[in-house]
Coordinates of C-alpha atoms in Angstrom, one line a residue:
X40 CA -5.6 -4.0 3.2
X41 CA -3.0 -2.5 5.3
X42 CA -3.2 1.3 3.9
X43 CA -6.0 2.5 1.0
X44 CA -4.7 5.4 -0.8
X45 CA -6.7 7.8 -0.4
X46 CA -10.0 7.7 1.2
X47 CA -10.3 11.5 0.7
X48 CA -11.1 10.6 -2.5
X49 CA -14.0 9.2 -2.1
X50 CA -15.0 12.0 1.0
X51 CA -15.0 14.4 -2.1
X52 CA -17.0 12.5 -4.3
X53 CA -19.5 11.8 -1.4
X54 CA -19.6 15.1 -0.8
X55 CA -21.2 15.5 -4.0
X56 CA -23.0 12.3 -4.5
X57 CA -24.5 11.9 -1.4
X58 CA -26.4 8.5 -2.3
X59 CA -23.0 7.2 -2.6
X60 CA -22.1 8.0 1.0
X61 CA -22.9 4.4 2.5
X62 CA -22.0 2.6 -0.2
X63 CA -18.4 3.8 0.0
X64 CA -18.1 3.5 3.3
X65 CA -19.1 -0.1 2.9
X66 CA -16.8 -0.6 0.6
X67 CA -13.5 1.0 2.2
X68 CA -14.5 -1.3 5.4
X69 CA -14.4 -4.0 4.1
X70 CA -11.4 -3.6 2.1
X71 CA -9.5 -2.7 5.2
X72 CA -10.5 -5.7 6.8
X73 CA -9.9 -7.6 3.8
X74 CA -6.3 -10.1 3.2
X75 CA -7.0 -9.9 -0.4
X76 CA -3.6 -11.5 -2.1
X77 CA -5.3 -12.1 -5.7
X78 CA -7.3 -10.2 -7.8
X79 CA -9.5 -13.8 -8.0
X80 CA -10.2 -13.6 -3.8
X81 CA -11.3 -10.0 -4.5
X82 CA -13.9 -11.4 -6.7
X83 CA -14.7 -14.2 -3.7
X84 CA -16.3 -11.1 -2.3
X85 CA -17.2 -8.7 -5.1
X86 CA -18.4 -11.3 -7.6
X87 CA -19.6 -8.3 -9.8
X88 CA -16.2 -6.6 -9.8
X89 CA -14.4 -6.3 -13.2
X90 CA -10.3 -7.4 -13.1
X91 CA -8.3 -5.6 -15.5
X92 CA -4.6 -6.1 -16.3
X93 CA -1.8 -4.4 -13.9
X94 CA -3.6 -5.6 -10.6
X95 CA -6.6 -3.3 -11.4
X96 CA -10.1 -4.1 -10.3
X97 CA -13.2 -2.5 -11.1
X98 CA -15.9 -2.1 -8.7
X99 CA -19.8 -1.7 -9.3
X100 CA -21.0 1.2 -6.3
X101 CA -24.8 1.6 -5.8
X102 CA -26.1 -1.0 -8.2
X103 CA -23.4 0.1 -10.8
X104 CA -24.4 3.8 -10.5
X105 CA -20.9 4.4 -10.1
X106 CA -17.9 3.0 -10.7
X107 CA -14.9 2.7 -8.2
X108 CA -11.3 1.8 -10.2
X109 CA -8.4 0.8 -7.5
X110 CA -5.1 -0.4 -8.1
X111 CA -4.0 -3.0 -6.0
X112 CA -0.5 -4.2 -4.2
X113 CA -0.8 -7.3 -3.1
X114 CA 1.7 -8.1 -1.4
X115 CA 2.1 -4.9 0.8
X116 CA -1.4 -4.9 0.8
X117 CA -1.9 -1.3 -0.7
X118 CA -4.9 -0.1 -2.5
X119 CA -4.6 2.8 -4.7
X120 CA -8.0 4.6 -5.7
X121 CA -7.6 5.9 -9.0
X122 CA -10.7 6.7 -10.1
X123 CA -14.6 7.6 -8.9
X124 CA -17.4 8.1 -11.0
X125 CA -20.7 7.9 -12.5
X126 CA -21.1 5.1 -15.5
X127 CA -21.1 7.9 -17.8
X128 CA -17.5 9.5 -17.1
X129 CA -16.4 5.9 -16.5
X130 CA -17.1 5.1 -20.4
X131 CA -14.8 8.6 -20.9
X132 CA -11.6 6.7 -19.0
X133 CA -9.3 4.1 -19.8
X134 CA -9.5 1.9 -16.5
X135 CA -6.7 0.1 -17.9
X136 CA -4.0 3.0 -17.3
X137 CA -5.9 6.0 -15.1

C-alpha cells in the first residue's frame, strides 16, 4: 500500500489495548509492503480475513480478539482504517458502511 489512512488510529487504540500493540504493528507492515490489487490477493495473505462489499475487508487481530475494518483503493493503493475494536463493539457496527 502506498499511504494507510490513518495509523493514529490504531496508536489510540494501542494505547488502550496494549496486547494489541504487536499485532497492529504487524499488520500495518505488512500492508505497507503489500501490492494488494484484489480483495482475493488480500486473502493470499490473511486467509482469515472477511471481504465485504465496497472493497471492504475484515481483519481478525490477536486470534480475533479484535477486529480491524479497512477500506481499500486499489488502484491508488490506499487503505482507509475505518474501524478498531474488540468482537463485542464489532457485533454493534455495520462493517458494511462504517
Amino acid at each position: 500500500m502506498e499511504r494507510i489512512f490513518a495509523k493514529s488510529t490504531l496508536r489510540t487504540f494501542w494505547e488502550k489495548h496494549s496486547d494489541a500493540e504487536q499485532y497492529l504493528k504487524t499488520w500495518y507492515d505488512t500492508a505497507m509492503g503489500a501490492i494488494w490489487k484484489s480483495p482475493s490477493e488480500i486473502k493470499q495473505t490473511y486467509v482469515t480475513a472477511s471481504i465485504l462489499k465496497d472493497s471492504r475487508v475484515v481483519f481478525n487481530i490477536k486470534g480475533n480478539d479484535y477486529r480491524l475494518v479497512v477500506k481499500f483503493n486499489f488502484k491508488k493503493q490506499w487503505a482507509f482504517i475505518r474501524f478498531i475494536g474488540t468482537h463485542k463493539e464489532y457485533d454493534k457496527i455495520n462493517a458494511n458502511t462504517i
